[in-house]
XYZ file of C-alpha atoms in Angstrom:
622
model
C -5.055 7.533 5.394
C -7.234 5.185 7.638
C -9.710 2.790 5.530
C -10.867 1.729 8.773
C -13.207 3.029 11.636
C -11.749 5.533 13.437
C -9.666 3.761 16.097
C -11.400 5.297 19.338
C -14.385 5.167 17.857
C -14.408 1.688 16.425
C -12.624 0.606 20.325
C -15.797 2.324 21.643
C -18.001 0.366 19.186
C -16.632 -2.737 19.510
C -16.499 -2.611 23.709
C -20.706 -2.088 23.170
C -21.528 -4.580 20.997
C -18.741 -7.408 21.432
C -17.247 -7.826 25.152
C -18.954 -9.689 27.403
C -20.561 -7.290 30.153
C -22.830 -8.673 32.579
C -25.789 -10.285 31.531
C -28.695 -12.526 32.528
C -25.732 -15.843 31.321
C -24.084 -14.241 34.136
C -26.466 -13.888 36.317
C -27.784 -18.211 35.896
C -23.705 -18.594 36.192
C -23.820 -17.114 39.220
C -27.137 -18.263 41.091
C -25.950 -21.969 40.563
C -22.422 -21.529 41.956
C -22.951 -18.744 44.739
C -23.869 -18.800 48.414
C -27.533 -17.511 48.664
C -25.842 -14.865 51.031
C -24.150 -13.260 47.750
C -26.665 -12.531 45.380
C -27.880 -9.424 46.521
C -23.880 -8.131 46.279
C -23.714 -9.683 42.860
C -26.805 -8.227 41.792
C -25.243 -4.767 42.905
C -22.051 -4.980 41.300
C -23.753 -6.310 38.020
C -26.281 -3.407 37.975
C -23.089 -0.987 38.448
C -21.825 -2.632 35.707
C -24.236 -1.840 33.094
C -24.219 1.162 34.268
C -20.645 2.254 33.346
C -19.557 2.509 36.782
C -16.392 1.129 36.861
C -14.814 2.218 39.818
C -17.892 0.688 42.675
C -18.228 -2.130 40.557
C -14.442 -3.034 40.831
C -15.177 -2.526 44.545
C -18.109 -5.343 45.043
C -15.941 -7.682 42.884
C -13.167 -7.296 45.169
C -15.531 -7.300 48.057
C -17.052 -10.483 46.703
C -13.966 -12.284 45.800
C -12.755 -11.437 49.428
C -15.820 -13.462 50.855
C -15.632 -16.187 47.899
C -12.253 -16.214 46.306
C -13.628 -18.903 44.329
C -16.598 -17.013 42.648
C -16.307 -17.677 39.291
C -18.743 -14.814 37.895
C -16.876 -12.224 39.820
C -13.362 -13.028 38.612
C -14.591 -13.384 35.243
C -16.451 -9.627 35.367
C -13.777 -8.049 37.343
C -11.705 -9.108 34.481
C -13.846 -7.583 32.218
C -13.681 -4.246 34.134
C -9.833 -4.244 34.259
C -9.813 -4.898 30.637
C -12.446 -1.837 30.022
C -9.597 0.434 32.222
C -6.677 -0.821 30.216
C -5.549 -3.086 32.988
C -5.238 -6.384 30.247
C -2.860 -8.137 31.895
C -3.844 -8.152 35.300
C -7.665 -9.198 33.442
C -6.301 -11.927 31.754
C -4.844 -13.551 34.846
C -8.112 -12.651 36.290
C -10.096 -14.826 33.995
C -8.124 -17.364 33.710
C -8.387 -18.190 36.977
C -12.478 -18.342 36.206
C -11.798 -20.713 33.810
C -9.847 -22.753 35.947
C -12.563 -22.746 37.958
C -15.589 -23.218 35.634
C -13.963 -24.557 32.299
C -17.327 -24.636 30.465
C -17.601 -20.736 31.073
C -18.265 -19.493 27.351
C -18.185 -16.074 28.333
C -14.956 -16.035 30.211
C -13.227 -17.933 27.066
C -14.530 -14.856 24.864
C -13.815 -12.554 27.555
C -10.074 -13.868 27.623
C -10.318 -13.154 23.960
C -10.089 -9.829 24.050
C -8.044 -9.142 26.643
C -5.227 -10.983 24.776
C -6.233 -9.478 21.695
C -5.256 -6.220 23.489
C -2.402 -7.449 24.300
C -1.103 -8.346 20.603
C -1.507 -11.856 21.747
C -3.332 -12.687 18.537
C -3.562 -16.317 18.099
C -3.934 -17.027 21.708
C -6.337 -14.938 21.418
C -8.229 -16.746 18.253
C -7.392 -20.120 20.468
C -9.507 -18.310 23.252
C -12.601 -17.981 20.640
C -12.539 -20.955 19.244
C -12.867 -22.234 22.873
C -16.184 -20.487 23.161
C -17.268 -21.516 20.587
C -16.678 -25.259 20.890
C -18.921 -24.491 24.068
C -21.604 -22.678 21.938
C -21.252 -22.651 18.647
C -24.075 -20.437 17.948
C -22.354 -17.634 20.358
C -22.410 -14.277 18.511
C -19.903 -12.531 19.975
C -17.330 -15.454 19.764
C -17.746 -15.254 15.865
C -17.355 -11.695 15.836
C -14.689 -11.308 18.137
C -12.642 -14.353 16.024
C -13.277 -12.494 12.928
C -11.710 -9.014 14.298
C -8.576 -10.931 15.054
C -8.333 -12.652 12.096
C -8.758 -9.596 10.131
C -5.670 -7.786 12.525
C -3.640 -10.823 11.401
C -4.839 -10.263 7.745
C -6.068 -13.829 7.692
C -8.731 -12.273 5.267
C -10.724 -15.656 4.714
C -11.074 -16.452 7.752
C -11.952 -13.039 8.929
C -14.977 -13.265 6.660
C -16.106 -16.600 7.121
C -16.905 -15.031 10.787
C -18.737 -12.414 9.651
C -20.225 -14.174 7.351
C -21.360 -16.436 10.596
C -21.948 -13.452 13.029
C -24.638 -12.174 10.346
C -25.806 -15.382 9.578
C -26.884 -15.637 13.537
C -27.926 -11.901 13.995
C -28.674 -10.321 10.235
C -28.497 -6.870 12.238
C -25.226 -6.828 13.643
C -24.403 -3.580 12.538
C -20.172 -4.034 13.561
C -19.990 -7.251 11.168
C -21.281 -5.478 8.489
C -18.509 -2.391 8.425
C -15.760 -4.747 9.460
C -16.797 -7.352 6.806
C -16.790 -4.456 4.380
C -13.067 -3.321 5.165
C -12.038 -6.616 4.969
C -13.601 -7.002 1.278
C -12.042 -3.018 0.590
C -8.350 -4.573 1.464
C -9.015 -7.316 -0.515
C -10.061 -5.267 -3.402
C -13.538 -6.856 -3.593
C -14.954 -3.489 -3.894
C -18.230 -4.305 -4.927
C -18.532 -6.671 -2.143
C -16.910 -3.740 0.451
C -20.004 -1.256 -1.104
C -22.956 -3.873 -0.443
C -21.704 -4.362 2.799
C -21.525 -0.352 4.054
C -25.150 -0.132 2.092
C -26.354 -2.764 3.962
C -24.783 -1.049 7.252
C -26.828 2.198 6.206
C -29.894 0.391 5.893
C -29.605 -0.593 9.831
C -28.214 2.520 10.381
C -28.107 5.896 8.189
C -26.988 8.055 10.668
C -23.642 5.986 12.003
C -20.800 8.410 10.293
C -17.875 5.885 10.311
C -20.296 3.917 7.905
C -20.059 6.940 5.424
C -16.509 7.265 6.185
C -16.030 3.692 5.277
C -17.853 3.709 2.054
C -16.036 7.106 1.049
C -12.519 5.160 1.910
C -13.585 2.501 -0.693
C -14.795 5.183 -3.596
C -11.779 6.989 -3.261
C -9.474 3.599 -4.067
C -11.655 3.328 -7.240
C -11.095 7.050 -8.462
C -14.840 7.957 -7.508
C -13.631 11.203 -6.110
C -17.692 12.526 -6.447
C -19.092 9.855 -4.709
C -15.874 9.406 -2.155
C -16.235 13.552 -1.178
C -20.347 13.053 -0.979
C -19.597 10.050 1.719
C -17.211 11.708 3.603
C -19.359 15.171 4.023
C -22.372 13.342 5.037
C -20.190 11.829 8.285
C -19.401 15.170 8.780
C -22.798 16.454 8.810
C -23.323 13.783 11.039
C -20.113 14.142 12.861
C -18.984 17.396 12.603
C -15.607 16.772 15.228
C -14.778 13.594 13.040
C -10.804 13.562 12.520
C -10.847 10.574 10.332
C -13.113 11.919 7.829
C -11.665 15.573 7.338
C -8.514 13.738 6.757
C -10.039 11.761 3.985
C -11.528 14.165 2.501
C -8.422 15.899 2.399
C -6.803 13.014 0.294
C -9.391 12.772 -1.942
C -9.059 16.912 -2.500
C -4.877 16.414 -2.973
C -5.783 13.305 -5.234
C -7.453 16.034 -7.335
C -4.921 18.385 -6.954
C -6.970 20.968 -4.583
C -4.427 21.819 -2.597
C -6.018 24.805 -0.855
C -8.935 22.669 0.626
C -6.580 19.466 1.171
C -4.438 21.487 3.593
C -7.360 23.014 5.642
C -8.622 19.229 5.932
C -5.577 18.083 6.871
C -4.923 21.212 9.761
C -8.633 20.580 11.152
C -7.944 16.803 11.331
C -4.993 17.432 13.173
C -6.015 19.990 15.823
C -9.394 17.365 16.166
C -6.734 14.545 16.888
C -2.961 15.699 17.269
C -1.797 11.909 18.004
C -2.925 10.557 15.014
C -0.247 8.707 13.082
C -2.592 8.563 9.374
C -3.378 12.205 9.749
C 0.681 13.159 10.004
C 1.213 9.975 7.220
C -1.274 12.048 5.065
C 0.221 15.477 6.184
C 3.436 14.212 5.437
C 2.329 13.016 1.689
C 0.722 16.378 1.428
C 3.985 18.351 1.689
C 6.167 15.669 -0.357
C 3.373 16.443 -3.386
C 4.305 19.992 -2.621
C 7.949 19.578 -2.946
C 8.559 19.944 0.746
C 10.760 17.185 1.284
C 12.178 18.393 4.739
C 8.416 19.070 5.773
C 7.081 15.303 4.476
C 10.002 13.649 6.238
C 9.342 15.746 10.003
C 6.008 14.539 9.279
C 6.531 10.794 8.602
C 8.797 10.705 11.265
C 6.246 12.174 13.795
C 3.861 9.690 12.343
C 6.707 6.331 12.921
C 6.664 7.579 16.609
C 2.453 7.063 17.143
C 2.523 4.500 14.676
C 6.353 2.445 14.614
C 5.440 -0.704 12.926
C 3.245 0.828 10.232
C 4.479 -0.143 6.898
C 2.718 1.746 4.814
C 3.967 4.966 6.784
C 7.866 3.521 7.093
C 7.555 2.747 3.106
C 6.592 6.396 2.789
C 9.357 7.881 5.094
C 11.659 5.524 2.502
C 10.467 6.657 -0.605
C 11.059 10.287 0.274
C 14.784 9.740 2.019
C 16.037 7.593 -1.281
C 14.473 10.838 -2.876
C 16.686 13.130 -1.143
C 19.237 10.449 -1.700
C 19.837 8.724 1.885
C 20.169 5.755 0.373
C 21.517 4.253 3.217
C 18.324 4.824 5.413
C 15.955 4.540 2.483
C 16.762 0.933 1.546
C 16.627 -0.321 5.185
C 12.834 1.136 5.746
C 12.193 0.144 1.997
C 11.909 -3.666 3.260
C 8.861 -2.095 5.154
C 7.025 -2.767 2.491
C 7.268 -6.771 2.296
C 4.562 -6.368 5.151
C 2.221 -5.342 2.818
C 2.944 -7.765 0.264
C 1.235 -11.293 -0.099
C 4.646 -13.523 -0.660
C 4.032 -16.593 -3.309
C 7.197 -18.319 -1.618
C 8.187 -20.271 0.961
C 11.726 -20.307 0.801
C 13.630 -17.362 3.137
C 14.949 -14.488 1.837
C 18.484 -14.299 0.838
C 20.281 -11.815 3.446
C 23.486 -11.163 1.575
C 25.592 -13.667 2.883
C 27.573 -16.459 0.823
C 25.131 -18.728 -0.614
C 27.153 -21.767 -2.189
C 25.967 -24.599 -3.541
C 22.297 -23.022 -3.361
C 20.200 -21.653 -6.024
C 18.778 -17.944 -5.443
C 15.741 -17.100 -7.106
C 15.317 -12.825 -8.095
C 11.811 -12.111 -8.486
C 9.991 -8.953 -10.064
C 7.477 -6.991 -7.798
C 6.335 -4.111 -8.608
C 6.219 -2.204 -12.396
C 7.618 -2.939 -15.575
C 10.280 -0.107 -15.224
C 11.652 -1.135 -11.691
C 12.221 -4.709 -13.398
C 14.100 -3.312 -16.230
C 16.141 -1.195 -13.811
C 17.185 -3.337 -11.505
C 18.177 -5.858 -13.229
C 21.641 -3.773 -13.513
C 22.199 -5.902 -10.050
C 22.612 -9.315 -12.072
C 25.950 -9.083 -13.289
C 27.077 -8.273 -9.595
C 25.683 -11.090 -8.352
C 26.495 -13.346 -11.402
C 30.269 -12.694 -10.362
C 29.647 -13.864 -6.640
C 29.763 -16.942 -8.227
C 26.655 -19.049 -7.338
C 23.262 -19.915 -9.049
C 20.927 -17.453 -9.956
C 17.386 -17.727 -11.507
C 14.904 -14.674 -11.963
C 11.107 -14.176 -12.659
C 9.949 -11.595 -14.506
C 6.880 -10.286 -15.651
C 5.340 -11.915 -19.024
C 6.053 -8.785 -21.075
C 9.356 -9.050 -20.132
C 10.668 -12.277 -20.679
C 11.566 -12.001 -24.158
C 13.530 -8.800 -23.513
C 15.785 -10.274 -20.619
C 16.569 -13.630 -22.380
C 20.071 -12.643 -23.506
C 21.066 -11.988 -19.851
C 21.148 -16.118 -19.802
C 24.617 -15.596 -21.167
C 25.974 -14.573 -18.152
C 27.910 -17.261 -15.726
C 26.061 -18.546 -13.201
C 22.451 -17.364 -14.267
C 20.308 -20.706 -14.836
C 17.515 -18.992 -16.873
C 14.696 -16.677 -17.235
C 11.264 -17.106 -16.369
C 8.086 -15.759 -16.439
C 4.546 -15.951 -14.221
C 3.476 -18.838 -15.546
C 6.895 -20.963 -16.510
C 7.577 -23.834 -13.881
C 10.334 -22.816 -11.729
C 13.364 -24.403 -11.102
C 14.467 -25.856 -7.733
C 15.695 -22.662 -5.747
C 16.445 -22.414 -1.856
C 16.552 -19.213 -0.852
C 14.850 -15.907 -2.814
C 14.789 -11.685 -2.788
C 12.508 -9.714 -4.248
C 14.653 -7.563 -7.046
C 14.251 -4.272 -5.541
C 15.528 -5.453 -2.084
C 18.387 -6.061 -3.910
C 20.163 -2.491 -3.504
C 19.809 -2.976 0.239
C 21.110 -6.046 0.206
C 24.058 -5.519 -2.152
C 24.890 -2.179 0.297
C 24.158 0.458 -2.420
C 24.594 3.279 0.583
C 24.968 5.989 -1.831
C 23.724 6.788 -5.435
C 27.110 7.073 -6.456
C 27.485 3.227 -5.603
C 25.327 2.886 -8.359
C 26.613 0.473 -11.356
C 25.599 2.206 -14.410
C 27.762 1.053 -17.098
C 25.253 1.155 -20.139
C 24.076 -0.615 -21.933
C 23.327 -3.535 -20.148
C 19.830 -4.430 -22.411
C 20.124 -4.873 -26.281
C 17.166 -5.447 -29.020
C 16.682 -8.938 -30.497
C 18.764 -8.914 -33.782
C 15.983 -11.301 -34.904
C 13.348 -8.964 -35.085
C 14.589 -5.591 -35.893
C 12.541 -2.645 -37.370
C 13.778 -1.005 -40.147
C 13.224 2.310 -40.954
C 13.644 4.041 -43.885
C 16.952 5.891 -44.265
C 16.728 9.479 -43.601
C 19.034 12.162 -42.913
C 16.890 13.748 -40.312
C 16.777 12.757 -36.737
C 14.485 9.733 -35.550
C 12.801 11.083 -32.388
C 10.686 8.695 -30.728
C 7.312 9.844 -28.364
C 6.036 8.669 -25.439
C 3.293 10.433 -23.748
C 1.125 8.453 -21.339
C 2.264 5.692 -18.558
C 0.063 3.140 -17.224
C -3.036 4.552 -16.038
C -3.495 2.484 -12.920
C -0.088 4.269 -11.412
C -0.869 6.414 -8.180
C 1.064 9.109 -9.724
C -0.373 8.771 -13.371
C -2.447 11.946 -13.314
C 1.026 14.100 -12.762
C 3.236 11.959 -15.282
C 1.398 11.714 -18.302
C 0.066 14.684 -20.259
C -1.411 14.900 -23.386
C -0.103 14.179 -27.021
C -1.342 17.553 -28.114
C 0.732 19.479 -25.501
C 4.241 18.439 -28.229
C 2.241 20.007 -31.150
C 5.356 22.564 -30.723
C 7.981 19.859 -31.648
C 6.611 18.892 -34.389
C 7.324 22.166 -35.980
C 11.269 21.927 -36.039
C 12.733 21.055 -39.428
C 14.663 17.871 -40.217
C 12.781 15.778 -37.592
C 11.152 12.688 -38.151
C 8.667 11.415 -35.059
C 7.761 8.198 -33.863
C 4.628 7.118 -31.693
C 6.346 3.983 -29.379
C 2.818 4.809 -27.025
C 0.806 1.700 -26.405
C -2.705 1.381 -24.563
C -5.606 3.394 -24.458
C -4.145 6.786 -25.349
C -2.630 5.845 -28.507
C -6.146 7.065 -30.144
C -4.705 10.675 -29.141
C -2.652 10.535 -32.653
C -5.986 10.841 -34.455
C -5.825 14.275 -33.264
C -2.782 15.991 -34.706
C -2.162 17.552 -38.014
C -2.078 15.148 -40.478
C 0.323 17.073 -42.213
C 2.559 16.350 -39.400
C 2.841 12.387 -39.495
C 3.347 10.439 -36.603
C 4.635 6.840 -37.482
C 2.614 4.581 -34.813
C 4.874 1.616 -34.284
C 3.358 0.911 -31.188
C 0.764 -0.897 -32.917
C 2.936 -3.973 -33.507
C 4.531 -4.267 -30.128
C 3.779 -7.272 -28.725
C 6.598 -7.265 -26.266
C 9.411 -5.698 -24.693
C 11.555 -7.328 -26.946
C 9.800 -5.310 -29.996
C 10.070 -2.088 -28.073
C 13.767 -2.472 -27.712
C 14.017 -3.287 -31.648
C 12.349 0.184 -32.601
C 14.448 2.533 -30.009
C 17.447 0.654 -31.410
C 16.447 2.435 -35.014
C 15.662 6.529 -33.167
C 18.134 8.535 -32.244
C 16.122 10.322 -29.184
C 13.418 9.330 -27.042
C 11.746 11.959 -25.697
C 9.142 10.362 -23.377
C 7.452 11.112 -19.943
C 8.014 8.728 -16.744
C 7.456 5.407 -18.015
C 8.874 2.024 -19.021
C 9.898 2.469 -22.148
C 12.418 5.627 -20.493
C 13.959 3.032 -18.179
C 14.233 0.771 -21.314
C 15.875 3.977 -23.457
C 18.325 4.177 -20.749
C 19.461 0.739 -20.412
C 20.149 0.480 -24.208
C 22.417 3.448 -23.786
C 20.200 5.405 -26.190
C 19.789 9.308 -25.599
C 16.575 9.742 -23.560
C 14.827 12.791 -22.286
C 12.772 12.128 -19.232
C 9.923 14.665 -18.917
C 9.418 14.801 -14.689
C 6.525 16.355 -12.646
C 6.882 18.679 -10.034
C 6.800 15.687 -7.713
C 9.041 13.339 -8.979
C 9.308 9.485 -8.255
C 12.042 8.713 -5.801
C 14.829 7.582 -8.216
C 15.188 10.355 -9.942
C 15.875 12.453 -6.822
C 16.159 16.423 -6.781
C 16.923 18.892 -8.630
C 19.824 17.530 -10.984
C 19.378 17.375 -14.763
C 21.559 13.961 -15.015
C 20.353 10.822 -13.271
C 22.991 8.236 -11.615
C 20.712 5.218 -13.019
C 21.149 6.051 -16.838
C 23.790 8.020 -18.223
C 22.536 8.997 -21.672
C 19.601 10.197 -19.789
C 18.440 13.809 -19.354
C 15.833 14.746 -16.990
C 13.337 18.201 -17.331
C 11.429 18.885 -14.197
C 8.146 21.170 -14.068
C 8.722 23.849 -11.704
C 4.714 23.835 -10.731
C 2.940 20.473 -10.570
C 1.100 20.242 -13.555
C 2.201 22.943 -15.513
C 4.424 21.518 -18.368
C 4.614 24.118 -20.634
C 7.786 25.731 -19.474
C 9.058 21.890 -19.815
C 8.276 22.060 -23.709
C 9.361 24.889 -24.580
C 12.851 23.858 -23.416
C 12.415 20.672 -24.871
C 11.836 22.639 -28.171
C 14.531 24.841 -28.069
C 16.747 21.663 -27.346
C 16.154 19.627 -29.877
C 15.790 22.632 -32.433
C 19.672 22.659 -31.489
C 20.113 19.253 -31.469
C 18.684 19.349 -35.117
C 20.782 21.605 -36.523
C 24.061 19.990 -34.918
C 22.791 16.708 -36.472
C 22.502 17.783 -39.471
C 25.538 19.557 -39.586
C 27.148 16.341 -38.472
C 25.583 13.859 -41.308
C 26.573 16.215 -43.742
């Protein structure tokens, strides 16, 4: 998806309001540097200029330049024209030899700007600003301009202290408002990203990448109403608008309308067939489908618009480690680094020998990845050299006893002062790095987590079988809506004799116990978790988890305690396709819906499994 303005659009936008085409500074430039003989050509190639005539006014500046080589004006604007016809290069020699010329030339310096800007030359282009604006420091454009760049080089401050300036000198500058606004959006200040689109409105109701804008930054919060309302008013406005019918597809697959997602999707793409989001979103479409082959011809036609996008390239990785490429799919998986802010400044470890230096694993991303891939430790414990990792808070605890292992210097958490460390890798790069080409590769000897024999729960002794519920994940997940179901949905299990059921569910959605039979107790020791540490204590004491998607599987797993892992139609990546076992855990099983959100074929041979697993219990403790 783009959050942005549409790219030709917002090119088209920004040409208008923000590079410098000839103007009456142009024309007092001129009258004090040129022969009298010359203004009446200048005049004529400004005019054709403003006019959008490209091609004659590229003729008088040649003409010009032919009689005055020197003519300072007419380098700079000829510049200006190549620039407009995609001829940067040859414009940024252009103006720089204005500048050489007239070094006090504002205009040229902003002008210079955005021709390097063009070119990817990013900070010579901010150094080109910030030359214009040492001239003039009240020079609109200059402010503007310097914020775009900063906000391609996600220098985010920055970007909106110039915005922040550019509206300070023109309160109606309709561009600073909608870039200022994305810039907010990506740093989720969405509150700040909404003023700024409302504000844009004000100027300007009818301007559809406003709408498409504000519906990009409803969407991120879950505002699927509001998000679908924004995005069919810039249609109404805009009826051939690519971005915005591929939005509003998103928002419709988000929902799980997959009927009016894919008709989005198709009329974005025949509106714009080169876009890289709209195949990106195409290519998310079909993976949410189950269409793996489809997603990955789609991400890959989406790499070659859009090569260096990471967001697309993490994408392409998620779904090849999900067909179980794991060769390819850790490589691209570094892709998404670029999207992460990184809180160190030591390099990242690349695998080779690191002796005598301390390497510091950090946690990036969810609870669950932590407590899977910390299987990688003991490998790199025996290579031998220092190790230190940083986990999240809820964590800590839990991983303490890995300590014990040679070489490992400690455990730490956000806030614990770190110990001197040279080098660093985030822990998922860690497969890549260690060469984990295959998921066979994989080392799963279990269990490689224990409880704390310090705080242990114990249950009452029972002959029946201790099965242990999970039901919801963390709501904030992009995938939550699939994963978790409802409490009430294993009403059926709880009808097998000689089974005893535990509630390990934390958060929010623990209230859904108040809604069973309570005939049919649920023991809720989720109540007095305080940790990860406490979590591990209770599974210690079941005999099953039977759980959806979440930590507390991962955690089943690595305790070598029988799990079964309830998996949407459209599973995450680890878990790859249709296989019942999973390489990561081996006492785990794994029941996949066959339709995205239909789980009742799921329970039912849930039930019928543990009704068996019941009886052969029993039979066993007698």
């Amino acid at each position: 998806c783009n959050f942005g303005m549409n790219r030709k659009r917002r090119k088209r936008k920004e040409v208008q309001e923000t590079q410098h085409s000839p103007s009456s500074d142009d024309l007092a430039v001129s009258t004090k540097e040129q022969q009298p003989d010359l203004t009446t050509l200048v005049n004529q190639a400004i005019s054709l200029h403003q006019e959008g005539n490209l091609k004659e006014a590229e003729k008088k500046y040649d003409y010009i330049l032919k009689i005055d080589p020197t003519h300072a004006v007419s380098l700079n604007l000829l510049g200006v024209v190549l620039s407009q016809t995609n001829r940067h290069h040859d414009a940024i020699d252009l103006i720089r030899q204005a500048l050489a010329i007239n070094p006090e030339y504002t205009e040229a310096y902003n002008n210079l700007g955005m021709a390097l800007q063009a070119t990817k030359q990013l900070d010579s282009a901010i150094d080109s600003y910030l030359c214009s604006l040492k001239l003039d420091p009240h020079f609109i454009s200059g402010h503007y301009n310097l914020g775009n760049t900063y906000k391609e080089r996600d220098r985010f401050d920055e970007a909106i202290d110039s915005y922040c300036k550019t509206l300070a000198l023109n309160p109606r500058h309709l561009s600073a408002y909608i870039n200022l606004g994305i810039v907010y959006r990506e740093q989720g200040k969405f509150t700040e990203a909404i003023n700024c689109y409302q504000r844009a409105l004000e100027l300007d109701p009818n301007f559809a990448d406003t709408h498409n804008n504000l519906g990009n930054v409803y969407r991120e919060q879950e505002k699927f109403v509001e998000a679908i309302n924004c995005y069919q008013r810039a249609l109404e406005l805009d009826p051939n608008f690519a971005d915005a019918h591929n939005n509003l597809g998103n928002v419709y697959r988000e929902q799980g309308k997959f009927a009016e997602a894919i008709n989005c999707h198709q009329r974005a793409l025949e509106l714009d067939p080169n876009s890289g989001a709209i195949h990106n979103s195409l290519g998310v479409f079909h993976k949410d489908q189950g269409k793996v082959d489809e997603a990955i011809e789609c991400y890959q036609r989406a790499l070659e618009l859009k090569p260096t996008n990471p967001q697309i390239n993490t994408n392409l990785a998620m779904t090849l480690l999900l067909k179980g490429d794991f060769e390819n799919g850790w490589k691209l998986n570094e892709w998404r680094l670029k999207q992460q802010q990184r809180d160190f400044l030591q390099p990242f470890w690349d695998g080779s020998s690191f002796e005598d230096k301390t390497l510091l694993i950090y946690s990036e991303q969810g609870l669950g990845d932590t407590i899977q891939f910390v299987r990688f430790l003991p490998t790199l414990a025996k290579m031998g050299n220092k190790i230190a990792i940083q986990c999240q808070d809820q964590l800590k605890t839990l991983l303490q006893p890995l300590e014990s292992l040679s070489h490992l210097v400690g455990v730490f958490n956000s806030t614990d002062k770190l110990p001197h460390f040279d080098i660093c890798l985030p822990l998922m790069s860690l497969p890549y790095v260690l060469g984990i080409s295959h998921p066979d590769k994989i080392p799963n000897y279990v269990p490689y987590l224990y409880p704390n024999q310090d705080n242990c729960y114990d249950l009452p002794n029972s002959p029946n079988l201790k099965v242990g519920l999970v039901w919801a994940g963390n709501p904030s997940h992009k995938n939550d809506r699939y994963r978790s179901i409802e409490l009430k949905q294993f009403i059926p299990l709880f009808k097998i004799p000689d089974c005893e059921f535990y509630s390990l569910q934390v958060g929010e959605r623990v209230s859904e116990l108040r809604i069973i039979d309570k005939e049919r107790s649920i023991v809720d020791l989720g109540e007095k978790f305080a940790d990860f540490s406490d979590t591990a204590s209770a599974l210690s004491q079941l005999d099953l988890l039977i759980s959806v998607d979440t930590s507390v599987a991962h955690l089943a797993g690595a305790m070598a305690k029988p799990v079964w892992n309830l998996l949407p139609a459209n599973p995450d990546w680890r878990w790859l396709l249709d296989r019942e076992e999973t390489p990561w855990y081996p006492t785990m099983r794994l029941f996949r819906q066959k339709e995205l959100g239909q789980w009742d074929d799921v329970i039912e041979k849930i039930r019928l499994e543990l009704a068996n697993l019941s009886l052969t219990f029993r039979r066993f403790e007698s």
